[in-house]
Amino acid sequence: MAKQPAIARTVPALRRAIAAWRQAGETIALVPTMGALHVGHLALVREAHKRAQRVVVSIFVNPTQFAPHEDFGSYPRTFEADRSALAAAKADLIWAPTAAVMYPQGFATRIAPEGAALAGLEDKFRPHFFGGVCTVVAKLFLQVAPDVALFGQKDYQQLCVVTQMAKDLDLPLKVVGIPTVREKDGLALSSRNAYLSAEERAVAPTLYRALKTSAARIKKGEPIGRVLDDGRAEIAMAGFALDYLEARYALTLAPLASSQDGPIRLLVAAKIGKTRLIDNLGV
Ligand code: AMP
């Protein structure tokens, strides 16, 4: 049986483990997650091992990034399975605070990101989201004090926002983005895929197909407006309620002034039934 990673549930316990590694001169990588781990998360853990001697995986379903009508209560929580997966992936420590540890009574501070966090993409549909993400990620960075933190490109706007926050706040670590891990049919792995019915699962890869087709057409020089309209129609035809399909500057997520300027990132969010899926692709 693989060695079980240690589990820290309080800040002092976490700091003791981290301090021991630092005293031994070891480097530390952090992989922040909300649990319900899948192969995409484990790809981050694998990359973390290449970049540091110790790997901390945080598991925390962060209440401050969910709006009251969103799925905080029903978000999948699979701690025992996550622990086994992290043992097999040779993570050194699971940082699993309760909400009361992360946000003790009287907690009164929130980070308010701008720039990519106000791009009119996820922020338009989830106005709570990036403030909650930045607040918890800043706390995780300060709690763990890693040399490197790994995030998935799957949540591309989040990666841009967190990278900017680390830069703006002079946080002494490197934020690294890891390519999206997909199912064979192209669907991006996500903890929320567990919500999909068989019928919804069958049409879910439409999002990636539309991204791929759109990226190829834009690369060939077709007008971006027309390409996106076709992509939007394809996604709607498949039965999704589309939130957005947009082409943006990959680095800032600002709207494009001209198709000549790059690099371009396509980003999509859409609901199938009750499940909201997001994806993105570089052109
Ligand atoms: P989550 O648990 O959904 O908050 O995700 C934790 C981290 O895993 C985030 O940095 C995500 O971007 C990343 N992640 C989620 N799904 C994937 C995937 N399919 N491929 C790569 N990274 C992913």
mmCIF file of C-alpha atoms and ligand atoms in Angstrom:
data_model
loop_
_atom_site.group_PDB
_atom_site.id
_atom_site.type_symbol
_atom_site.label_atom_id
_atom_site.label_comp_id
_atom_site.label_asym_id
_atom_site.label_seq_id
_atom_site.Cartn_x
_atom_site.Cartn_y
_atom_site.Cartn_z
ATOM 1 C CA MET A 1 0.000 0.000 0.000
ATOM 2 C CA ALA A 2 1.242 3.484 -0.828
ATOM 3 C CA LYS A 3 2.352 5.602 2.131
ATOM 4 C CA GLN A 4 -0.520 7.824 3.277
ATOM 5 C CA PRO A 5 0.182 11.554 3.043
ATOM 6 C CA ALA A 6 0.033 13.433 6.351
ATOM 7 C CA ILE A 7 -3.132 15.459 6.913
ATOM 8 C CA ALA A 8 -3.053 18.914 8.495
ATOM 9 C CA ARG A 9 -6.332 20.414 9.681
ATOM 10 C CA THR A 10 -5.090 23.458 11.592
ATOM 11 C CA VAL A 11 -2.695 26.254 10.659
ATOM 12 C CA PRO A 12 -0.194 25.413 13.439
ATOM 13 C CA ALA A 13 -0.084 21.738 12.345
ATOM 14 C CA LEU A 14 0.464 22.827 8.749
ATOM 15 C CA ARG A 15 3.204 25.280 9.738
ATOM 16 C CA ARG A 16 5.027 22.613 11.791
ATOM 17 C CA ALA A 17 5.204 20.280 8.795
ATOM 18 C CA ILE A 18 6.301 23.073 6.462
ATOM 19 C CA ALA A 19 8.914 24.360 8.926
ATOM 20 C CA ALA A 20 10.492 20.907 9.230
ATOM 21 C CA TRP A 21 10.915 20.710 5.450
ATOM 22 C CA ARG A 22 12.277 24.224 5.231
ATOM 23 C CA GLN A 23 14.793 23.468 7.981
ATOM 24 C CA ALA A 24 15.956 20.526 5.887
ATOM 25 C CA GLY A 25 16.397 22.910 2.941
ATOM 26 C CA GLU A 26 13.579 21.375 0.906
ATOM 27 C CA THR A 27 11.485 23.163 -1.717
ATOM 28 C CA ILE A 28 7.681 23.063 -1.625
ATOM 29 C CA ALA A 29 4.954 22.985 -4.273
ATOM 30 C CA LEU A 30 1.285 23.665 -3.594
ATOM 31 C CA VAL A 31 -1.650 22.282 -5.594
ATOM 32 C CA PRO A 32 -4.866 24.025 -4.473
ATOM 33 C CA THR A 33 -8.052 21.979 -5.063
ATOM 34 C CA MET A 34 -11.614 21.622 -3.886
ATOM 35 C CA GLY A 35 -11.279 17.829 -3.762
ATOM 36 C CA ALA A 36 -13.366 15.285 -5.727
ATOM 37 C CA LEU A 37 -10.025 14.626 -7.345
ATOM 38 C CA HIS A 38 -9.721 13.345 -10.894
ATOM 39 C CA VAL A 39 -6.887 12.694 -13.321
ATOM 40 C CA GLY A 40 -6.662 16.428 -14.132
ATOM 41 C CA HIS A 41 -5.849 17.257 -10.511
ATOM 42 C CA LEU A 42 -3.363 14.396 -10.408
ATOM 43 C CA ALA A 43 -1.569 15.823 -13.456
ATOM 44 C CA LEU A 44 -0.954 18.944 -11.351
ATOM 45 C CA VAL A 45 0.447 16.767 -8.542
ATOM 46 C CA ARG A 46 2.724 14.968 -11.010
ATOM 47 C CA GLU A 47 4.023 18.281 -12.339
ATOM 48 C CA ALA A 48 4.444 19.538 -8.764
ATOM 49 C CA HIS A 49 6.829 16.648 -8.047
ATOM 50 C CA LYS A 50 8.991 17.768 -10.962
ATOM 51 C CA ARG A 51 9.208 21.287 -9.596
ATOM 52 C CA ALA A 52 9.739 20.821 -5.854
ATOM 53 C CA GLN A 53 10.856 18.235 -3.314
ATOM 54 C CA ARG A 54 7.665 18.352 -1.244
ATOM 55 C CA VAL A 55 4.115 18.479 -2.549
ATOM 56 C CA VAL A 56 1.207 19.900 -0.537
ATOM 57 C CA VAL A 57 -2.317 19.449 -1.908
ATOM 58 C CA SER A 58 -5.009 21.582 -0.331
ATOM 59 C CA ILE A 59 -8.571 20.297 -0.281
ATOM 60 C CA PHE A 60 -11.038 22.989 0.648
ATOM 61 C CA VAL A 61 -14.476 23.640 -0.816
ATOM 62 C CA ASN A 62 -14.312 27.386 -0.467
ATOM 63 C CA PRO A 63 -17.667 28.860 0.557
ATOM 64 C CA THR A 64 -16.709 32.429 -0.378
ATOM 65 C CA GLN A 65 -16.460 31.651 -4.091
ATOM 66 C CA PHE A 66 -20.004 30.288 -4.348
ATOM 67 C CA ALA A 67 -23.100 32.489 -4.642
ATOM 68 C CA PRO A 68 -26.038 31.472 -2.423
ATOM 69 C CA HIS A 69 -27.878 29.863 -5.388
ATOM 70 C CA GLU A 70 -24.801 27.867 -6.511
ATOM 71 C CA ASP A 71 -23.765 24.292 -5.711
ATOM 72 C CA PHE A 72 -21.707 24.732 -2.509
ATOM 73 C CA GLY A 73 -23.963 22.363 -0.562
ATOM 74 C CA SER A 74 -24.043 19.649 -3.211
ATOM 75 C CA TYR A 75 -20.449 20.012 -4.461
ATOM 76 C CA PRO A 76 -18.964 16.466 -4.423
ATOM 77 C CA ARG A 77 -16.941 15.716 -1.295
ATOM 78 C CA THR A 78 -14.948 12.476 -1.543
ATOM 79 C CA PHE A 79 -12.200 12.827 1.049
ATOM 80 C CA GLU A 80 -11.347 9.130 1.519
ATOM 81 C CA ALA A 81 -11.049 8.528 -2.237
ATOM 82 C CA ASP A 82 -9.027 11.747 -2.567
ATOM 83 C CA ARG A 83 -6.695 10.593 0.178
ATOM 84 C CA SER A 84 -6.067 7.251 -1.566
ATOM 85 C CA ALA A 85 -5.478 8.992 -4.899
ATOM 86 C CA LEU A 86 -3.001 11.368 -3.256
ATOM 87 C CA ALA A 87 -1.229 8.474 -1.551
ATOM 88 C CA ALA A 88 -0.788 6.811 -4.950
ATOM 89 C CA ALA A 89 0.393 10.146 -6.379
ATOM 90 C CA LYS A 90 2.905 10.427 -3.500
ATOM 91 C CA ALA A 91 1.699 13.781 -2.193
ATOM 92 C CA ASP A 92 3.464 14.618 1.071
ATOM 93 C CA LEU A 93 0.712 16.520 2.844
ATOM 94 C CA ILE A 94 -3.001 17.198 2.523
ATOM 95 C CA TRP A 95 -3.977 20.612 3.857
ATOM 96 C CA ALA A 96 -7.662 20.184 4.699
ATOM 97 C CA PRO A 97 -8.887 23.019 6.904
ATOM 98 C CA THR A 98 -12.524 23.370 7.926
ATOM 99 C CA ALA A 99 -14.386 26.544 6.977
ATOM 100 C CA ALA A 100 -14.064 27.656 10.623
ATOM 101 C CA VAL A 101 -10.281 27.325 10.438
ATOM 102 C CA MET A 102 -10.081 29.207 7.137
ATOM 103 C CA TYR A 103 -12.649 31.849 8.080
ATOM 104 C CA PRO A 104 -12.815 32.095 11.863
ATOM 105 C CA GLN A 105 -15.577 34.083 13.492
ATOM 106 C CA GLY A 106 -14.974 37.776 12.838
ATOM 107 C CA PHE A 107 -13.067 37.229 9.574
ATOM 108 C CA ALA A 108 -13.412 40.546 7.734
ATOM 109 C CA THR A 109 -10.947 40.799 4.849
ATOM 110 C CA ARG A 110 -11.463 40.145 1.174
ATOM 111 C CA ILE A 111 -9.219 40.594 -1.849
ATOM 112 C CA ALA A 112 -10.866 42.498 -4.702
ATOM 113 C CA PRO A 113 -9.073 41.581 -7.944
ATOM 114 C CA GLU A 114 -9.432 43.747 -11.035
ATOM 115 C CA GLY A 115 -7.935 43.427 -14.525
ATOM 116 C CA ALA A 116 -8.548 39.910 -15.836
ATOM 117 C CA ALA A 117 -11.022 39.389 -12.967
ATOM 118 C CA LEU A 118 -13.307 41.975 -14.583
ATOM 119 C CA ALA A 119 -13.001 40.709 -18.157
ATOM 120 C CA GLY A 120 -16.739 40.130 -18.519
ATOM 121 C CA LEU A 121 -16.393 36.334 -18.705
ATOM 122 C CA GLU A 122 -16.811 34.190 -15.542
ATOM 123 C CA ASP A 123 -17.051 37.383 -13.477
ATOM 124 C CA LYS A 124 -20.150 38.443 -15.397
ATOM 125 C CA PHE A 125 -21.997 35.245 -14.475
ATOM 126 C CA ARG A 126 -20.368 34.608 -11.086
ATOM 127 C CA PRO A 127 -19.687 38.049 -9.581
ATOM 128 C CA HIS A 128 -18.684 36.495 -6.219
ATOM 129 C CA PHE A 129 -16.218 34.147 -7.736
ATOM 130 C CA PHE A 130 -12.816 35.794 -8.160
ATOM 131 C CA GLY A 131 -12.976 37.754 -4.914
ATOM 132 C CA GLY A 132 -13.581 34.446 -3.139
ATOM 133 C CA VAL A 133 -10.898 32.629 -5.117
ATOM 134 C CA CYS A 134 -8.281 35.338 -4.560
ATOM 135 C CA THR A 135 -9.043 35.596 -0.852
ATOM 136 C CA VAL A 136 -8.663 31.864 -0.297
ATOM 137 C CA VAL A 137 -5.693 31.460 -2.657
ATOM 138 C CA ALA A 138 -3.855 34.362 -1.001
ATOM 139 C CA LYS A 139 -4.467 32.672 2.352
ATOM 140 C CA LEU A 140 -3.269 29.318 1.004
ATOM 141 C CA PHE A 141 -0.125 30.957 -0.384
ATOM 142 C CA LEU A 142 0.605 32.614 2.972
ATOM 143 C CA GLN A 143 -0.217 29.491 4.981
ATOM 144 C CA VAL A 144 1.887 27.090 2.920
ATOM 145 C CA ALA A 145 4.484 29.598 1.637
ATOM 146 C CA PRO A 146 5.327 27.385 -1.354
ATOM 147 C CA ASP A 147 8.041 28.022 -3.944
ATOM 148 C CA VAL A 148 5.631 27.137 -6.698
ATOM 149 C CA ALA A 149 1.848 26.741 -7.021
ATOM 150 C CA LEU A 150 0.206 24.789 -9.821
ATOM 151 C CA PHE A 151 -3.111 25.634 -11.446
ATOM 152 C CA GLY A 152 -4.972 24.132 -14.391
ATOM 153 C CA GLN A 153 -5.447 26.009 -17.657
ATOM 154 C CA LYS A 154 -8.933 24.453 -17.517
ATOM 155 C CA ASP A 155 -9.890 27.444 -15.345
ATOM 156 C CA TYR A 156 -8.070 29.863 -17.597
ATOM 157 C CA GLN A 157 -9.440 33.146 -16.277
ATOM 158 C CA GLN A 158 -8.684 31.954 -12.742
ATOM 159 C CA LEU A 159 -5.088 31.197 -13.769
ATOM 160 C CA CYS A 160 -4.723 34.731 -15.201
ATOM 161 C CA VAL A 161 -6.260 36.327 -12.098
ATOM 162 C CA VAL A 162 -4.142 34.344 -9.625
ATOM 163 C CA THR A 163 -0.956 35.003 -11.617
ATOM 164 C CA GLN A 164 -1.704 38.737 -11.551
ATOM 165 C CA MET A 165 -2.524 38.683 -7.838
ATOM 166 C CA ALA A 166 0.768 36.967 -6.965
ATOM 167 C CA LYS A 167 2.616 39.578 -9.010
ATOM 168 C CA ASP A 168 0.688 42.569 -7.639
ATOM 169 C CA LEU A 169 1.083 41.487 -4.006
ATOM 170 C CA ASP A 170 4.772 40.534 -4.414
ATOM 171 C CA LEU A 171 3.997 37.024 -3.216
ATOM 172 C CA PRO A 172 7.308 35.165 -3.412
ATOM 173 C CA LEU A 173 6.296 32.148 -5.471
ATOM 174 C CA LYS A 174 5.914 31.075 -9.060
ATOM 175 C CA VAL A 175 2.418 30.374 -10.426
ATOM 176 C CA VAL A 176 2.485 27.672 -13.096
ATOM 177 C CA GLY A 177 -0.364 26.746 -15.475
ATOM 178 C CA ILE A 178 -0.809 23.128 -16.573
ATOM 179 C CA PRO A 179 -2.596 22.074 -19.809
ATOM 180 C CA THR A 180 -6.151 20.762 -19.518
ATOM 181 C CA VAL A 181 -6.552 17.006 -19.166
ATOM 182 C CA ARG A 182 -9.444 15.706 -21.279
ATOM 183 C CA GLU A 183 -11.545 12.604 -21.747
ATOM 184 C CA LYS A 184 -10.964 10.705 -25.004
ATOM 185 C CA ASP A 185 -13.883 12.552 -26.618
ATOM 186 C CA GLY A 186 -12.414 15.938 -25.659
ATOM 187 C CA LEU A 187 -14.546 16.808 -22.621
ATOM 188 C CA ALA A 188 -12.360 18.587 -20.068
ATOM 189 C CA LEU A 189 -12.198 16.598 -16.826
ATOM 190 C CA SER A 190 -14.088 18.390 -14.068
ATOM 191 C CA SER A 191 -15.443 17.441 -10.664
ATOM 192 C CA ARG A 192 -18.784 18.790 -11.915
ATOM 193 C CA ASN A 193 -18.928 16.217 -14.755
ATOM 194 C CA ALA A 194 -20.273 13.872 -12.055
ATOM 195 C CA TYR A 195 -23.526 15.858 -12.210
ATOM 196 C CA LEU A 196 -24.151 14.982 -15.889
ATOM 197 C CA SER A 197 -26.855 12.502 -16.906
ATOM 198 C CA ALA A 198 -25.954 9.979 -19.641
ATOM 199 C CA GLU A 199 -27.697 12.159 -22.252
ATOM 200 C CA GLU A 200 -25.951 15.324 -21.061
ATOM 201 C CA ARG A 201 -22.604 13.534 -20.947
ATOM 202 C CA ALA A 202 -23.104 12.488 -24.584
ATOM 203 C CA VAL A 203 -23.470 16.100 -25.807
ATOM 204 C CA ALA A 204 -20.966 17.663 -23.364
ATOM 205 C CA PRO A 205 -17.964 17.300 -25.771
ATOM 206 C CA THR A 206 -19.690 19.786 -28.105
ATOM 207 C CA LEU A 207 -17.965 22.568 -26.162
ATOM 208 C CA TYR A 208 -14.480 21.333 -26.996
ATOM 209 C CA ARG A 209 -15.468 20.538 -30.581
ATOM 210 C CA ALA A 210 -16.767 24.083 -31.044
ATOM 211 C CA LEU A 211 -13.560 25.499 -29.524
ATOM 212 C CA LYS A 212 -11.380 23.379 -31.823
ATOM 213 C CA THR A 213 -13.331 24.229 -34.966
ATOM 214 C CA SER A 214 -13.397 27.924 -34.076
ATOM 215 C CA ALA A 215 -9.659 28.011 -33.310
ATOM 216 C CA ALA A 216 -8.818 26.320 -36.629
ATOM 217 C CA ARG A 217 -11.004 28.731 -38.605
ATOM 218 C CA ILE A 218 -9.579 31.820 -36.853
ATOM 219 C CA LYS A 219 -6.084 30.531 -37.509
ATOM 220 C CA LYS A 220 -6.941 30.268 -41.215
ATOM 221 C CA GLY A 221 -7.929 33.937 -41.156
ATOM 222 C CA GLU A 222 -11.719 33.757 -41.161
ATOM 223 C CA PRO A 223 -13.466 36.751 -39.546
ATOM 224 C CA ILE A 224 -13.627 36.145 -35.800
ATOM 225 C CA GLY A 225 -17.172 37.509 -35.418
ATOM 226 C CA ARG A 226 -18.595 35.028 -37.908
ATOM 227 C CA VAL A 227 -16.618 32.105 -36.508
ATOM 228 C CA LEU A 228 -17.861 32.828 -32.981
ATOM 229 C CA ASP A 229 -21.458 33.179 -34.158
ATOM 230 C CA ASP A 230 -21.221 29.735 -35.792
ATOM 231 C CA GLY A 231 -19.668 28.287 -32.635
ATOM 232 C CA ARG A 232 -22.418 29.805 -30.481
ATOM 233 C CA ALA A 233 -25.083 28.343 -32.788
ATOM 234 C CA GLU A 234 -23.470 24.885 -32.667
ATOM 235 C CA ILE A 235 -23.409 24.934 -28.856
ATOM 236 C CA ALA A 236 -27.012 26.118 -28.601
ATOM 237 C CA MET A 237 -28.149 23.498 -31.167
ATOM 238 C CA ALA A 238 -26.645 20.756 -28.994
ATOM 239 C CA GLY A 239 -28.985 21.806 -26.167
ATOM 240 C CA PHE A 240 -26.745 24.068 -24.071
ATOM 241 C CA ALA A 241 -27.789 27.406 -22.605
ATOM 242 C CA LEU A 242 -24.724 29.433 -23.557
ATOM 243 C CA ASP A 243 -23.259 31.984 -21.151
ATOM 244 C CA TYR A 244 -20.444 33.040 -23.490
ATOM 245 C CA LEU A 245 -18.123 31.994 -26.275
ATOM 246 C CA GLU A 246 -15.502 34.697 -26.669
ATOM 247 C CA ALA A 247 -12.091 35.323 -28.211
ATOM 248 C CA ARG A 248 -9.747 37.395 -26.035
ATOM 249 C CA TYR A 249 -6.099 38.316 -25.691
ATOM 250 C CA ALA A 250 -4.575 35.308 -23.995
ATOM 251 C CA LEU A 251 -2.504 37.308 -21.509
ATOM 252 C CA THR A 252 -4.940 39.977 -20.281
ATOM 253 C CA LEU A 253 -8.310 38.571 -21.438
ATOM 254 C CA ALA A 254 -9.023 42.024 -22.875
ATOM 255 C CA PRO A 255 -11.286 42.157 -25.947
ATOM 256 C CA LEU A 256 -9.462 41.901 -29.280
ATOM 257 C CA ALA A 257 -8.867 45.072 -31.252
ATOM 258 C CA SER A 258 -7.703 43.215 -34.358
ATOM 259 C CA SER A 259 -7.362 39.561 -35.306
ATOM 260 C CA GLN A 260 -3.748 40.289 -36.252
ATOM 261 C CA ASP A 261 -2.831 40.737 -32.586
ATOM 262 C CA GLY A 262 -2.213 37.637 -30.562
ATOM 263 C CA PRO A 263 -1.965 35.331 -28.847
ATOM 264 C CA ILE A 264 -5.710 34.643 -28.747
ATOM 265 C CA ARG A 265 -7.591 32.440 -26.276
ATOM 266 C CA LEU A 266 -11.118 31.171 -26.871
ATOM 267 C CA LEU A 267 -13.217 30.784 -23.741
ATOM 268 C CA VAL A 268 -16.623 29.186 -23.330
ATOM 269 C CA ALA A 269 -19.153 28.626 -20.531
ATOM 270 C CA ALA A 270 -22.524 26.963 -20.972
ATOM 271 C CA LYS A 271 -25.131 25.087 -19.000
ATOM 272 C CA ILE A 272 -26.438 21.663 -19.938
ATOM 273 C CA GLY A 273 -29.415 20.843 -17.751
ATOM 274 C CA LYS A 274 -28.404 22.073 -14.304
ATOM 275 C CA THR A 275 -24.664 21.686 -14.848
ATOM 276 C CA ARG A 276 -22.472 24.609 -15.851
ATOM 277 C CA LEU A 277 -19.335 23.660 -17.786
ATOM 278 C CA ILE A 278 -16.399 25.851 -18.824
ATOM 279 C CA ASP A 279 -13.550 25.260 -21.243
ATOM 280 C CA ASN A 280 -10.993 27.188 -23.281
ATOM 281 C CA LEU A 281 -8.393 26.760 -26.005
ATOM 282 C CA GLY A 282 -5.503 28.714 -27.477
ATOM 283 C CA VAL A 283 -5.694 29.700 -31.175
HETATM 284 P P1 AMP B 1 -10.909 22.545 -8.548
HETATM 285 O O1 AMP B 1 -10.830 21.415 -7.584
HETATM 286 O O2 AMP B 1 -11.967 22.378 -9.589
HETATM 287 O O3 AMP B 1 -10.926 23.887 -7.876
HETATM 288 O O4 AMP B 1 -9.561 22.501 -9.364
HETATM 289 C C1 AMP B 1 -8.316 22.519 -8.718
HETATM 290 C C2 AMP B 1 -7.240 22.756 -9.735
HETATM 291 O O5 AMP B 1 -7.256 21.692 -10.695
HETATM 292 C C3 AMP B 1 -7.452 24.063 -10.516
HETATM 293 O O6 AMP B 1 -6.199 24.683 -10.710
HETATM 294 C C4 AMP B 1 -8.029 23.566 -11.806
HETATM 295 O O7 AMP B 1 -7.783 24.430 -12.886
HETATM 296 C C5 AMP B 1 -7.306 22.252 -11.984
HETATM 297 N N1 AMP B 1 -8.043 21.391 -12.897
HETATM 298 C C6 AMP B 1 -9.357 21.066 -12.834
HETATM 299 N N2 AMP B 1 -9.699 20.304 -13.898
HETATM 300 C C7 AMP B 1 -8.576 20.142 -14.637
HETATM 301 C C8 AMP B 1 -8.283 19.455 -15.857
HETATM 302 N N3 AMP B 1 -9.226 18.797 -16.546
HETATM 303 N N4 AMP B 1 -7.020 19.507 -16.330
HETATM 304 C C9 AMP B 1 -6.065 20.187 -15.643
HETATM 305 N N5 AMP B 1 -6.276 20.847 -14.499
HETATM 306 C C10 AMP B 1 -7.514 20.829 -13.995
#
